[in-house]
Tab-separated table of C-alpha atoms in Angstrom:
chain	number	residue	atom	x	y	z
A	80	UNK	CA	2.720	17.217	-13.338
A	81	UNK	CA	0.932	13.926	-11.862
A	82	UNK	CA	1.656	11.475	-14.939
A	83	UNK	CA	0.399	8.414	-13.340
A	84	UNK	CA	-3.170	8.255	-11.812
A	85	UNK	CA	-4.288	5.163	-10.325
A	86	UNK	CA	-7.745	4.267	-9.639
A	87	UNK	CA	-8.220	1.627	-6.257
A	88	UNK	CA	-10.771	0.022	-5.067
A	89	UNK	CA	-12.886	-3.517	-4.495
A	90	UNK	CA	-14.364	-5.587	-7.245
A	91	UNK	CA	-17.536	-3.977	-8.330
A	92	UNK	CA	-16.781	-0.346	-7.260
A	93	UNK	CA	-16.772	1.067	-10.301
A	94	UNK	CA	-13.106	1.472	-11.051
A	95	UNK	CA	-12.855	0.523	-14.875
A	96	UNK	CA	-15.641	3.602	-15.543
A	97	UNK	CA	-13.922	5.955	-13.333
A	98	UNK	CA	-10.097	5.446	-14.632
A	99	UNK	CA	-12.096	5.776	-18.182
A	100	UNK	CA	-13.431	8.760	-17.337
A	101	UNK	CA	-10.517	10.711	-15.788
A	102	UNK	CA	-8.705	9.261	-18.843
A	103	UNK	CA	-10.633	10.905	-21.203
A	104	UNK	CA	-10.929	14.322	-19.393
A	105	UNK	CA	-6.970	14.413	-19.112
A	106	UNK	CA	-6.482	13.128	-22.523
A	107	UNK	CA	-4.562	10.371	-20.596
A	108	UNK	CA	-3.287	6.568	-21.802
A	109	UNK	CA	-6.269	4.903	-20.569
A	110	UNK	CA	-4.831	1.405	-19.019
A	111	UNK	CA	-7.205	-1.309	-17.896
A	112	UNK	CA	-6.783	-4.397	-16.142
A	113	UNK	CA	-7.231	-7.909	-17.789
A	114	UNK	CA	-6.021	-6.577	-20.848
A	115	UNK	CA	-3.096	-9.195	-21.067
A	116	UNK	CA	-0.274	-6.617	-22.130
A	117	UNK	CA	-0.200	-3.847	-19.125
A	118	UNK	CA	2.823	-1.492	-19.298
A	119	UNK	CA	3.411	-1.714	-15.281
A	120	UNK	CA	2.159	-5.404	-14.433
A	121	UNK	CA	2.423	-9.314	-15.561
A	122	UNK	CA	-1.086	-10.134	-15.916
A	123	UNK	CA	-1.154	-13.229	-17.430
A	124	UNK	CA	2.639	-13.966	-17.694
A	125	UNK	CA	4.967	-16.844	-16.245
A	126	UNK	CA	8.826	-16.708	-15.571
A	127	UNK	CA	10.456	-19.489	-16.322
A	128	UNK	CA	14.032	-19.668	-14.969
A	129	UNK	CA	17.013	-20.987	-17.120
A	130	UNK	CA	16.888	-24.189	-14.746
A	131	UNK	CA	13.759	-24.834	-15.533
A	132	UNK	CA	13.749	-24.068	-19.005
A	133	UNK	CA	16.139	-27.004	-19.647
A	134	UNK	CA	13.182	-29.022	-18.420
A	135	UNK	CA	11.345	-28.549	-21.676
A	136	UNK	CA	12.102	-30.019	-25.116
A	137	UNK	CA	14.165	-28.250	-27.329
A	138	UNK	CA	11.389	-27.496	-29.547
A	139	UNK	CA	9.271	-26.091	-26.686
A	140	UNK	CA	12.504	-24.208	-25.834
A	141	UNK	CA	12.577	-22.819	-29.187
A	142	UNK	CA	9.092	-21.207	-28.874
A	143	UNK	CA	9.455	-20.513	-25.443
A	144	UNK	CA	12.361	-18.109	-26.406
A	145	UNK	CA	10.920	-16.898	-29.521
A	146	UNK	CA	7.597	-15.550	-27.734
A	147	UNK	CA	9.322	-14.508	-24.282
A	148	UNK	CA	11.665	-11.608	-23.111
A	149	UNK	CA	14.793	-11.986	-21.543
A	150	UNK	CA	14.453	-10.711	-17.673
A	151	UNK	CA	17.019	-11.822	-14.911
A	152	UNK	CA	18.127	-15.570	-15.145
A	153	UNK	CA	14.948	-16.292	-16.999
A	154	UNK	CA	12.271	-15.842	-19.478
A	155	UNK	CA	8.740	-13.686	-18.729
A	156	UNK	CA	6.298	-15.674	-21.352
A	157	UNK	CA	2.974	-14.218	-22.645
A	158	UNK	CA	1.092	-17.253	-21.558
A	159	UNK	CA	-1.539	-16.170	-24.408
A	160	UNK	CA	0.590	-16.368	-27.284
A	161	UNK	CA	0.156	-20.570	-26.178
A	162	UNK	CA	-2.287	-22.878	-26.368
A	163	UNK	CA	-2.562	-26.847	-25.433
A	164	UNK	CA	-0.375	-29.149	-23.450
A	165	UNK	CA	2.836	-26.599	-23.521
A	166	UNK	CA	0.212	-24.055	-22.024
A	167	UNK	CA	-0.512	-26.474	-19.589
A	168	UNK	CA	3.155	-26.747	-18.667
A	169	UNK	CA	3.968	-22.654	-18.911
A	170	UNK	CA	1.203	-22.113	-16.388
A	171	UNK	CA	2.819	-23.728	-13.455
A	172	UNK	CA	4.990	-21.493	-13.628
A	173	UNK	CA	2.737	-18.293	-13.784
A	174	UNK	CA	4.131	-14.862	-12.094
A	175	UNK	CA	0.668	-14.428	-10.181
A	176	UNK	CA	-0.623	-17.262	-8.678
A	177	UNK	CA	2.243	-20.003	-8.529
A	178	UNK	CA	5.628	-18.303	-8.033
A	179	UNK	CA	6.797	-17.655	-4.661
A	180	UNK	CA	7.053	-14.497	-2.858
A	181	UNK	CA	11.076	-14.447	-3.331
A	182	UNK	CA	10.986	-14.799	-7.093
A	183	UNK	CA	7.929	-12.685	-7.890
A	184	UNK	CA	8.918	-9.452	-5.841
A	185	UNK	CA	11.729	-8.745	-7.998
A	186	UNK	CA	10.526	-9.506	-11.648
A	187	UNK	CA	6.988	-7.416	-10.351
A	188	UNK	CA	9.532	-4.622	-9.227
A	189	UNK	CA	11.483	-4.629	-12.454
A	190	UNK	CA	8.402	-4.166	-14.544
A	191	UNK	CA	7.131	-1.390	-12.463
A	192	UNK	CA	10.819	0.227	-13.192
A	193	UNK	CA	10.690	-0.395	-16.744
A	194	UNK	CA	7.621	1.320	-17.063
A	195	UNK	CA	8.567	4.894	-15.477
A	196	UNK	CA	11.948	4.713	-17.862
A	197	UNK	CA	9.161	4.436	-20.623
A	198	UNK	CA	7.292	7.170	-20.008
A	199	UNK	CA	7.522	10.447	-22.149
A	200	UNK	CA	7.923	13.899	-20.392
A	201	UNK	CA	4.867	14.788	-21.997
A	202	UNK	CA	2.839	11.634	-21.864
A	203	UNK	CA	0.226	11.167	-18.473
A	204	UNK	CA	-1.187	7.294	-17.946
A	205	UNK	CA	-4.728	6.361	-15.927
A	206	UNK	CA	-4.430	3.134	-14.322
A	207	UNK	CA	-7.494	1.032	-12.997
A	208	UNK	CA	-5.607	0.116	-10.006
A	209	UNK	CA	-2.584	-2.475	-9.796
A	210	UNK	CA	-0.954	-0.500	-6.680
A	211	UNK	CA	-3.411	-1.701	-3.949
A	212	UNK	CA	-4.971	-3.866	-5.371
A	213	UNK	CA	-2.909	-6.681	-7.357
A	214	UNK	CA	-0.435	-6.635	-4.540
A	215	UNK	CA	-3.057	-7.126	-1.618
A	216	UNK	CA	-4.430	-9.959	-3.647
A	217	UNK	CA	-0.643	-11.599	-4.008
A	218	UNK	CA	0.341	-10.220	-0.151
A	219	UNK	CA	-2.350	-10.821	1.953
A	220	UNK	CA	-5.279	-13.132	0.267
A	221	UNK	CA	-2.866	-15.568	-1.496
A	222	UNK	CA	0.765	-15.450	0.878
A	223	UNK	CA	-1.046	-14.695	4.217
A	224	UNK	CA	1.170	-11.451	4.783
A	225	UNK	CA	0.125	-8.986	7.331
A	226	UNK	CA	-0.631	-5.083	6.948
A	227	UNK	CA	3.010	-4.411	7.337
A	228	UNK	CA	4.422	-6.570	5.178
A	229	UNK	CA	1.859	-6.129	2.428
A	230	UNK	CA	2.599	-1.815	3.092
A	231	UNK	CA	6.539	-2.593	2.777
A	232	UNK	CA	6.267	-3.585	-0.593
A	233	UNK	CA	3.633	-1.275	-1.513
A	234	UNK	CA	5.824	1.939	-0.373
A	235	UNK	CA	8.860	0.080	-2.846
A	236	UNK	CA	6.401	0.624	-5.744
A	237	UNK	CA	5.669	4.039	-4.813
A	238	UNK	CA	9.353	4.389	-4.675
A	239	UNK	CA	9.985	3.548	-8.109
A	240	UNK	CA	6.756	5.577	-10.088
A	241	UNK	CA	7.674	8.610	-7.507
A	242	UNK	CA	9.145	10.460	-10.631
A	243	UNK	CA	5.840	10.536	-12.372
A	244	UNK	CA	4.235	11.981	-9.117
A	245	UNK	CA	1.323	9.350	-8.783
A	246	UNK	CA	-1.891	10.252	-7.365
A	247	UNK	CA	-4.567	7.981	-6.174
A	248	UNK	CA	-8.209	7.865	-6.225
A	249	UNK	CA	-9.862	5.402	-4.040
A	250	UNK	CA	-13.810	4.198	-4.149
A	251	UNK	CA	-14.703	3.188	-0.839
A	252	UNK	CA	-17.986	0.871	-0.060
A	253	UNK	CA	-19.661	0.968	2.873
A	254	UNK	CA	-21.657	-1.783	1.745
A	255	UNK	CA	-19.622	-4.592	-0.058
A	256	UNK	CA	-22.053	-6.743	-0.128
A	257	UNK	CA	-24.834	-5.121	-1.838
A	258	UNK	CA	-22.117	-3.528	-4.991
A	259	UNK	CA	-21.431	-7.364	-5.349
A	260	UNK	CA	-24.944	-8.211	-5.572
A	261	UNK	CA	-25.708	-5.736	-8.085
A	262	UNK	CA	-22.874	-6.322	-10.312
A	263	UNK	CA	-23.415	-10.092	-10.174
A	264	UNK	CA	-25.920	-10.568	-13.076
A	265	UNK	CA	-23.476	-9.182	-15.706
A	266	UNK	CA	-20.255	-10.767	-13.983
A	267	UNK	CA	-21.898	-14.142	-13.575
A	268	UNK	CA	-21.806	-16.872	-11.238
A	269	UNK	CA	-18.682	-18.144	-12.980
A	270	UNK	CA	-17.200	-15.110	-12.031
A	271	UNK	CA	-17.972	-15.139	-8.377
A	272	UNK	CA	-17.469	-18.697	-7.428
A	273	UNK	CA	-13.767	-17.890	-9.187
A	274	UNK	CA	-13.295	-15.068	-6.861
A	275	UNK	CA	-14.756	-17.369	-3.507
A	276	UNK	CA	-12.540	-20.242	-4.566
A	277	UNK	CA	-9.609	-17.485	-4.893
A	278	UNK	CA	-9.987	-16.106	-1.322
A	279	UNK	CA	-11.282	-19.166	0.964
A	280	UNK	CA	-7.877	-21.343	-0.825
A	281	UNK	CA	-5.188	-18.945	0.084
A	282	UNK	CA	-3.104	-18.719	3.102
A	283	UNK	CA	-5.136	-15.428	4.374
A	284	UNK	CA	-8.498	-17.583	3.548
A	285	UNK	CA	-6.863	-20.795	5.069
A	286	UNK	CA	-5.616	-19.295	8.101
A	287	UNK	CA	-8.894	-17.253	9.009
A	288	UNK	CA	-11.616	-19.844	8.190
A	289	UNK	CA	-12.687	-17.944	5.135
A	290	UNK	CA	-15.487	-20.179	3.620
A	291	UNK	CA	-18.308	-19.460	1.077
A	292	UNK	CA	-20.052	-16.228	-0.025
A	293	UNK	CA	-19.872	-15.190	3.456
A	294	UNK	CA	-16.017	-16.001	4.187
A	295	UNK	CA	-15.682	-13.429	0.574
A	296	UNK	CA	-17.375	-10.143	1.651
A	297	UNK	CA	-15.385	-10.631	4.661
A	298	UNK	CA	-12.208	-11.096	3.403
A	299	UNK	CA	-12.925	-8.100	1.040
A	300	UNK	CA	-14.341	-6.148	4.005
A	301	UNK	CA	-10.611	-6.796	5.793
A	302	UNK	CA	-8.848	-5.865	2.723
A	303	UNK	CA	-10.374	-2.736	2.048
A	304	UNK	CA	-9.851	-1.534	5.830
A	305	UNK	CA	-5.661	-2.373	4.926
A	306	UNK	CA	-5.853	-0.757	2.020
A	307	UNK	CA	-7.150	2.342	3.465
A	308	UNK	CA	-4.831	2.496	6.355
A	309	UNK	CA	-1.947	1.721	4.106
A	310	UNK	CA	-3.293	4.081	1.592
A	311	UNK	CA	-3.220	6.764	4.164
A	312	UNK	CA	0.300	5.880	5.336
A	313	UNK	CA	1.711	6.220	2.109
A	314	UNK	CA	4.036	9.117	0.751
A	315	UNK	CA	1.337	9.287	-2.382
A	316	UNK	CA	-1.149	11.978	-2.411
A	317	UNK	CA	-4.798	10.865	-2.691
A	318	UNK	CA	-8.485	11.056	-2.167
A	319	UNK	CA	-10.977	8.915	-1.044
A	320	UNK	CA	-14.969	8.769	-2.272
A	321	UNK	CA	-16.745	7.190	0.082
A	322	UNK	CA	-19.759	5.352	-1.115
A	323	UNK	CA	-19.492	7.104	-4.967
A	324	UNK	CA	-22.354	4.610	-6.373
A	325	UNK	CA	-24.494	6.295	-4.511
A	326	UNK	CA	-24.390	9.599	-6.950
A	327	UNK	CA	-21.978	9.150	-9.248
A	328	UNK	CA	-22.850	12.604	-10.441
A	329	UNK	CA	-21.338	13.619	-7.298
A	330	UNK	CA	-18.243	11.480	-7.319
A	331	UNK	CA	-17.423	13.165	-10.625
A	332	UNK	CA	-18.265	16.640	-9.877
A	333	UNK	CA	-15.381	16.197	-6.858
A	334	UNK	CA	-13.122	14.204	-9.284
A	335	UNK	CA	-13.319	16.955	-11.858
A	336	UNK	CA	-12.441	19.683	-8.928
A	337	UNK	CA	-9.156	17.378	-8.203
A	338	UNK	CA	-8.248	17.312	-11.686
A	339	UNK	CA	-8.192	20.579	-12.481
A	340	UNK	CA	-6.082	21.030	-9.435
A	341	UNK	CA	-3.575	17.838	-11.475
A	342	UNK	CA	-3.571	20.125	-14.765
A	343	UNK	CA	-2.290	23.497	-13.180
């Protein structure tokens, strides 16, 4: 039985109402992103290593190690259970977005691992993405990595959830520009200068001239063609809807067909 189905896809392509929907057909544990406590990821999480930690005060220790789990030679914080100046400090040391490559690989493998020993026989989980997706953003927009790089440490995930015999749905755009456009007036402009500031300040935006609106859809355009090739390369099995905002009813129909395929 496929107990872990992963939804993939660019910003705005309508992967929070798909996993939703294949959640609630299969009965599945329904697992969005941004929700701050994600069985397989560290969303909004730092690691601070026992070094480190001995460069806060022992009060700040205190709570650091009364909110935080013990993982390697460190502590993984829930940066939300903070607030003010020792907030501040925690988030220099955030898993996404500060660490390097060498110390977040292995605490981001470890979760994955600790999430498949979770899992119940009978239990079946619907993620809106975190395979392709969170690593290309850490791989290639923020480290510079190239396709083979980012696909090595893809196929080590796949690895480790290949006991709950993942399968992957991926919504591909054929025009990233426009499902930006017509998701921008409920994500806001906060939203999308974030996301141009994101990918025109990392090494893959640095190193490629990535500037502006522009320099984005680009970037995104790139990222979706590796995620598709590595997507195809992997040992996961998988299907691709091309252009699915264009009839959803459609998209569905053909998702319903492969899930009935899942439940036998």
């Amino acid at each position: 039985m496929n107990r872990l189905i992963i939804i993939e896809g660019l910003p705005c392509s309508g992967k929070s109402t798909t996993s939703k929907f294949i959640a609630d057909k299969l009965g599945a544990v329904f697992v969005d992103e941004g929700t701050g406590s994600h069985p397989a990821d560290y969303e909004f999480h730092s690691f601070v290593n026992n070094l480190a930690l001995n460069t806060f005060s022992t009060e700040e220790q205190a709570l650091i190690k009364e909110k935080s789990a013990l993982r390697r030679d460190g502590h993984i914080v829930p940066l939300g259970e903070f607030s003010g100046e020792l907030f501040d400090k925690l988030l220099r040391y955030k898993i996404y977005d500060f660490l390097p490559w060498e110390t977040e690989m292995p605490i981001m493998l470890d979760k994955w691992r600790e999430f498949v020993k979770s899992v119940k026989p009978d239990e079946r989980y619907v993620f809106n993405c975190v395979l392709l997706q969170n690593p290309m953003c850490e791989t290639m927009m923020r480290f510079g990595f190239d396709t083979e790089q980012s696909a090595a440490y893809i196929r080590s995930i796949c690895d480790i959830i290949s006991p709950l015999e993942p399968f992957v749905v991926y919504l591909h755009s054929s025009d990233i520009r426009s499902a930006i456009e017509k998701a921008l007036p409920k994500r806001g402009t906060d939203w999308l200068n974030s996301v141009i500031d994101y990918h025109c300040n990392g090494a893959y935006g640095k190193a490629n001239n990535i500037i502006g609106y522009d320099g984005y859809i680009k970037a995104l355009e790139e990222r979706q063609k590796r995620e598709v090739e590595i997507l195809r390369r992997l040992n996961v099995p998988y299907i691709i809807l091309s252009d699915p905002q264009a009839d959803w009813q459609k998209a569905y129909t053909r998702i319903e067909q492969c899930l009935e395929n899942l439940v036998r």
